[in-house]
PDB file of C-alpha atoms in Angstrom:
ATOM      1  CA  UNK A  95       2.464  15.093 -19.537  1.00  0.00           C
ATOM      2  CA  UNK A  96       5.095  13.443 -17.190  1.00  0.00           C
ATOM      3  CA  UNK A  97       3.782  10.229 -15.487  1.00  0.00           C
ATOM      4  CA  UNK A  98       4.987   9.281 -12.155  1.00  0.00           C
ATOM      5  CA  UNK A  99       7.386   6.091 -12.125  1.00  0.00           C
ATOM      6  CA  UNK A 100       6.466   2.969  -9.821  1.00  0.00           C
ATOM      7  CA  UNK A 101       9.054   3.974  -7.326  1.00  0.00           C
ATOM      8  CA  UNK A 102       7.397   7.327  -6.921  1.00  0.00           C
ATOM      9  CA  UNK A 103       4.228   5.506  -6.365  1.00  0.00           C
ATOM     10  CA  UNK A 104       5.849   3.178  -3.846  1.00  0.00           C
ATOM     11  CA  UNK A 105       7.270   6.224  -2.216  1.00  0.00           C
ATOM     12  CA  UNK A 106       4.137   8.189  -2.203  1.00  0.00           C
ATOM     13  CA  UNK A 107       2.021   5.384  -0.701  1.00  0.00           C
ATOM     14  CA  UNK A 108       4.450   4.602   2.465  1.00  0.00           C
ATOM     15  CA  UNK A 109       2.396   7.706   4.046  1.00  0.00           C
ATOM     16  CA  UNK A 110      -0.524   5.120   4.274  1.00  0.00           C
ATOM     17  CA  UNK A 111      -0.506   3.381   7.019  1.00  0.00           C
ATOM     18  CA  UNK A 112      -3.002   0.446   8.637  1.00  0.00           C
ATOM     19  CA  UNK A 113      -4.805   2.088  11.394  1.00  0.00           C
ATOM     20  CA  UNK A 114      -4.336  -1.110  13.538  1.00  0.00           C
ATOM     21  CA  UNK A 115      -0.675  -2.041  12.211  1.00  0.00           C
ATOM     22  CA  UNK A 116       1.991   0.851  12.810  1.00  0.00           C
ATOM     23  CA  UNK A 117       3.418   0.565   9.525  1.00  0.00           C
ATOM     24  CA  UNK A 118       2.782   1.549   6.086  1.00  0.00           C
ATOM     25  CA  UNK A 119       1.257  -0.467   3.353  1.00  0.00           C
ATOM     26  CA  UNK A 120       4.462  -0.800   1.608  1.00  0.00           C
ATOM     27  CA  UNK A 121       6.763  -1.956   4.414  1.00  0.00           C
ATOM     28  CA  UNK A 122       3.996  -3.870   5.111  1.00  0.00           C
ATOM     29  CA  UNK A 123       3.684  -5.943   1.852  1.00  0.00           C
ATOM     30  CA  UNK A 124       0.188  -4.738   0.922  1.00  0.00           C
ATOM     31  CA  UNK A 125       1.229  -3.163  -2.270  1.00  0.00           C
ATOM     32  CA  UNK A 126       0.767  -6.643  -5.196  1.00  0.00           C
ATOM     33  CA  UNK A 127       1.411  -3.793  -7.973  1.00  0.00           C
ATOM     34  CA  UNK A 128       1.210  -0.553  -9.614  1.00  0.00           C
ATOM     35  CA  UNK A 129       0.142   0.245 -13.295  1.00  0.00           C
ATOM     36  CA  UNK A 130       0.399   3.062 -14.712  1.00  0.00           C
ATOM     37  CA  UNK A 131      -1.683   4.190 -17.618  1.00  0.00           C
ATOM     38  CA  UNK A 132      -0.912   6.778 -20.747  1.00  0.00           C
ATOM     39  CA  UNK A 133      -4.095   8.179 -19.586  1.00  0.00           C
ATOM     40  CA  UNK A 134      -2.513   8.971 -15.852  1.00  0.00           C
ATOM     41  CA  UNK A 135      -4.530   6.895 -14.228  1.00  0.00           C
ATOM     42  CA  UNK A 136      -2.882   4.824 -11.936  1.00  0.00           C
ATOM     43  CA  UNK A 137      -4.421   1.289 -10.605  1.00  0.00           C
ATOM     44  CA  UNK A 138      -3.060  -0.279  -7.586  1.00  0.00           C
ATOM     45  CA  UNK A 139      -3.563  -3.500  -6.658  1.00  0.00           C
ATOM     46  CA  UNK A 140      -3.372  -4.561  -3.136  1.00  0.00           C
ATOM     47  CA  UNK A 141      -4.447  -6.332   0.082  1.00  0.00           C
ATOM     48  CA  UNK A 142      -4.909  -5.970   3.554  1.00  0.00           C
ATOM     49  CA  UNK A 143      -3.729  -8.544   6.631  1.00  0.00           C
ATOM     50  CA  UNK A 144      -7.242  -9.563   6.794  1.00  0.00           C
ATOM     51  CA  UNK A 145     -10.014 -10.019   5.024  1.00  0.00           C
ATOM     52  CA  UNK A 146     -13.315  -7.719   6.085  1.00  0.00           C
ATOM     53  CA  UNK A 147     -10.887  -5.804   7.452  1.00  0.00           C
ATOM     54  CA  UNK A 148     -12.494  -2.649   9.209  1.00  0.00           C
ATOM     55  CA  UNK A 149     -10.649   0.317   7.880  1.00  0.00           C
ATOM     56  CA  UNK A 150     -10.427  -0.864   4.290  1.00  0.00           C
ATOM     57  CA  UNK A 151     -12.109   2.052   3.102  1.00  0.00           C
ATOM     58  CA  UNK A 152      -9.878   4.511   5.364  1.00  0.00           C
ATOM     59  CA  UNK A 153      -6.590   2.672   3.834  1.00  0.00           C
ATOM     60  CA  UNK A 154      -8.187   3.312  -0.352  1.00  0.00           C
ATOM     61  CA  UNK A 155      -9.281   6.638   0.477  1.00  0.00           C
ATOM     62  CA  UNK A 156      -5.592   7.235   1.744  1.00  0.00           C
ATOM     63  CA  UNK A 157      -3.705   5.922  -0.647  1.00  0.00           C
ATOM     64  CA  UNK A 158      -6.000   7.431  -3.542  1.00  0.00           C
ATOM     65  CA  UNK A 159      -5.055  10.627  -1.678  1.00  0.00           C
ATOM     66  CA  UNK A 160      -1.091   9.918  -1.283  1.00  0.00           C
ATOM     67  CA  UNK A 161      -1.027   9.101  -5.143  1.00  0.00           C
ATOM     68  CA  UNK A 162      -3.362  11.388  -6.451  1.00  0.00           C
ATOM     69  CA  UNK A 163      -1.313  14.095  -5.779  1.00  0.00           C
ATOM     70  CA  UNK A 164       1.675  13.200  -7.587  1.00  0.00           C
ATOM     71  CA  UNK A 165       2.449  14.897 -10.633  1.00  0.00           C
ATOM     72  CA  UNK A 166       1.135  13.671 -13.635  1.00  0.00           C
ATOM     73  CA  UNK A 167      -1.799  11.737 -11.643  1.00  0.00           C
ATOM     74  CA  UNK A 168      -5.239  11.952 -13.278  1.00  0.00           C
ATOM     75  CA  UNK A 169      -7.001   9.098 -11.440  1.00  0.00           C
ATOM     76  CA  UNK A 170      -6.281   6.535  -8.892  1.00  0.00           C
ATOM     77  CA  UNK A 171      -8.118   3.389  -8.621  1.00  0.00           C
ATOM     78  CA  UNK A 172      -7.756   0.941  -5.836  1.00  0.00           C
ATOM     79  CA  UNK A 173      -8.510  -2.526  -5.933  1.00  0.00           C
ATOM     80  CA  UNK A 174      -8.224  -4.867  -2.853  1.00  0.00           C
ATOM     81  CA  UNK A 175      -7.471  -8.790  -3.630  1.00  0.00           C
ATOM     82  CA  UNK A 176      -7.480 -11.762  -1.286  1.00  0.00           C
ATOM     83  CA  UNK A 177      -4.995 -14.310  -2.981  1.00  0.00           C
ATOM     84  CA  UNK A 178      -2.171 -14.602  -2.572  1.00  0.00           C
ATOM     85  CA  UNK A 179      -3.366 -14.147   1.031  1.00  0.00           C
ATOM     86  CA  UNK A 180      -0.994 -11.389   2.951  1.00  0.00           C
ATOM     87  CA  UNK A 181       1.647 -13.171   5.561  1.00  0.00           C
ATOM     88  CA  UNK A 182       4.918 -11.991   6.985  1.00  0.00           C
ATOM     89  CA  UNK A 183       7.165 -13.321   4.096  1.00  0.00           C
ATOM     90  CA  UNK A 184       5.688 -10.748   2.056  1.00  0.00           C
ATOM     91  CA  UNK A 185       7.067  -7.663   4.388  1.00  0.00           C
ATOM     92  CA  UNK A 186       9.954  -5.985   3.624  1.00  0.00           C
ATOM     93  CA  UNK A 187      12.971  -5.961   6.242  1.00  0.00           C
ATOM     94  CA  UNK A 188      11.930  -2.505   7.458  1.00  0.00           C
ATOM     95  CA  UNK A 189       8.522  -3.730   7.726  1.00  0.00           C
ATOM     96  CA  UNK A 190      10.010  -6.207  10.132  1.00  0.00           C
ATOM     97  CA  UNK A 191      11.975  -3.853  12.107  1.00  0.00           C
ATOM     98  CA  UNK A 192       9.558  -1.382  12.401  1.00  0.00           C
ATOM     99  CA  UNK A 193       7.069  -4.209  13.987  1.00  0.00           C
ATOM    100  CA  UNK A 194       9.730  -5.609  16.069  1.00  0.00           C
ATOM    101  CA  UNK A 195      10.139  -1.985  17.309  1.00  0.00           C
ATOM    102  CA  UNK A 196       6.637  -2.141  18.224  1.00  0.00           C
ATOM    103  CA  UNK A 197       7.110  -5.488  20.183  1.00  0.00           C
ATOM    104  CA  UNK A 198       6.091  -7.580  17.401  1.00  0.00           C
ATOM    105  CA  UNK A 199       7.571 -11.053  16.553  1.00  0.00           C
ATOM    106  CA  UNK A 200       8.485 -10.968  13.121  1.00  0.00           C
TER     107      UNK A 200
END
């Protein structure tokens, strides 16, 4: 069985996107990492910009969805953690563009 790399993980999950932010999880900085097990399982561990956010379970049910379906995949487990908290710093430059494209201030 051929396991997915990271980057194809990372690649797969930029089709998620927070409901209330238009940009994905990755450009975002959401993504805190990606482990991949013998087994295929793949656990992702990430955040959201705030906590109790609303569409938490719409984001894990999406990403489980975007991953799952790479080759290789067996299982996807999402787990949401609070520190480090999310902030700006941790989005990447085309997270920033794509908010300031929005009419954010990043």
């Amino acid at each position: 069985m051929t396991l997915p790399s990271e980057a194809q993980v990372l690649e797969a999950l930029k089709v998620v996107k927070d409901p209330e932010i238009p940009v994905n999880v990755v450009d975002l900085g959401l993504i805190y990492g990606v482990d991949i097990l013998e087994d295929g399982n793949v656990d992702i561990t990430m955040t959201l910009t705030s906590v109790g956010c609303p569409v938490q379970d719409l984001i894990r049910a999406d990403a489980e969805m975007a991953v799952g379906r790479l080759d290789g995949v067996e299982g996807v487990n999402v787990e949401f953690v609070w520190t480090p908290p999310w902030g700006p710093d941790k989005m990447t430059e085309d997270g920033k563009r794509q908010m300031r494209m929005f009419g954010f201030n990043v």
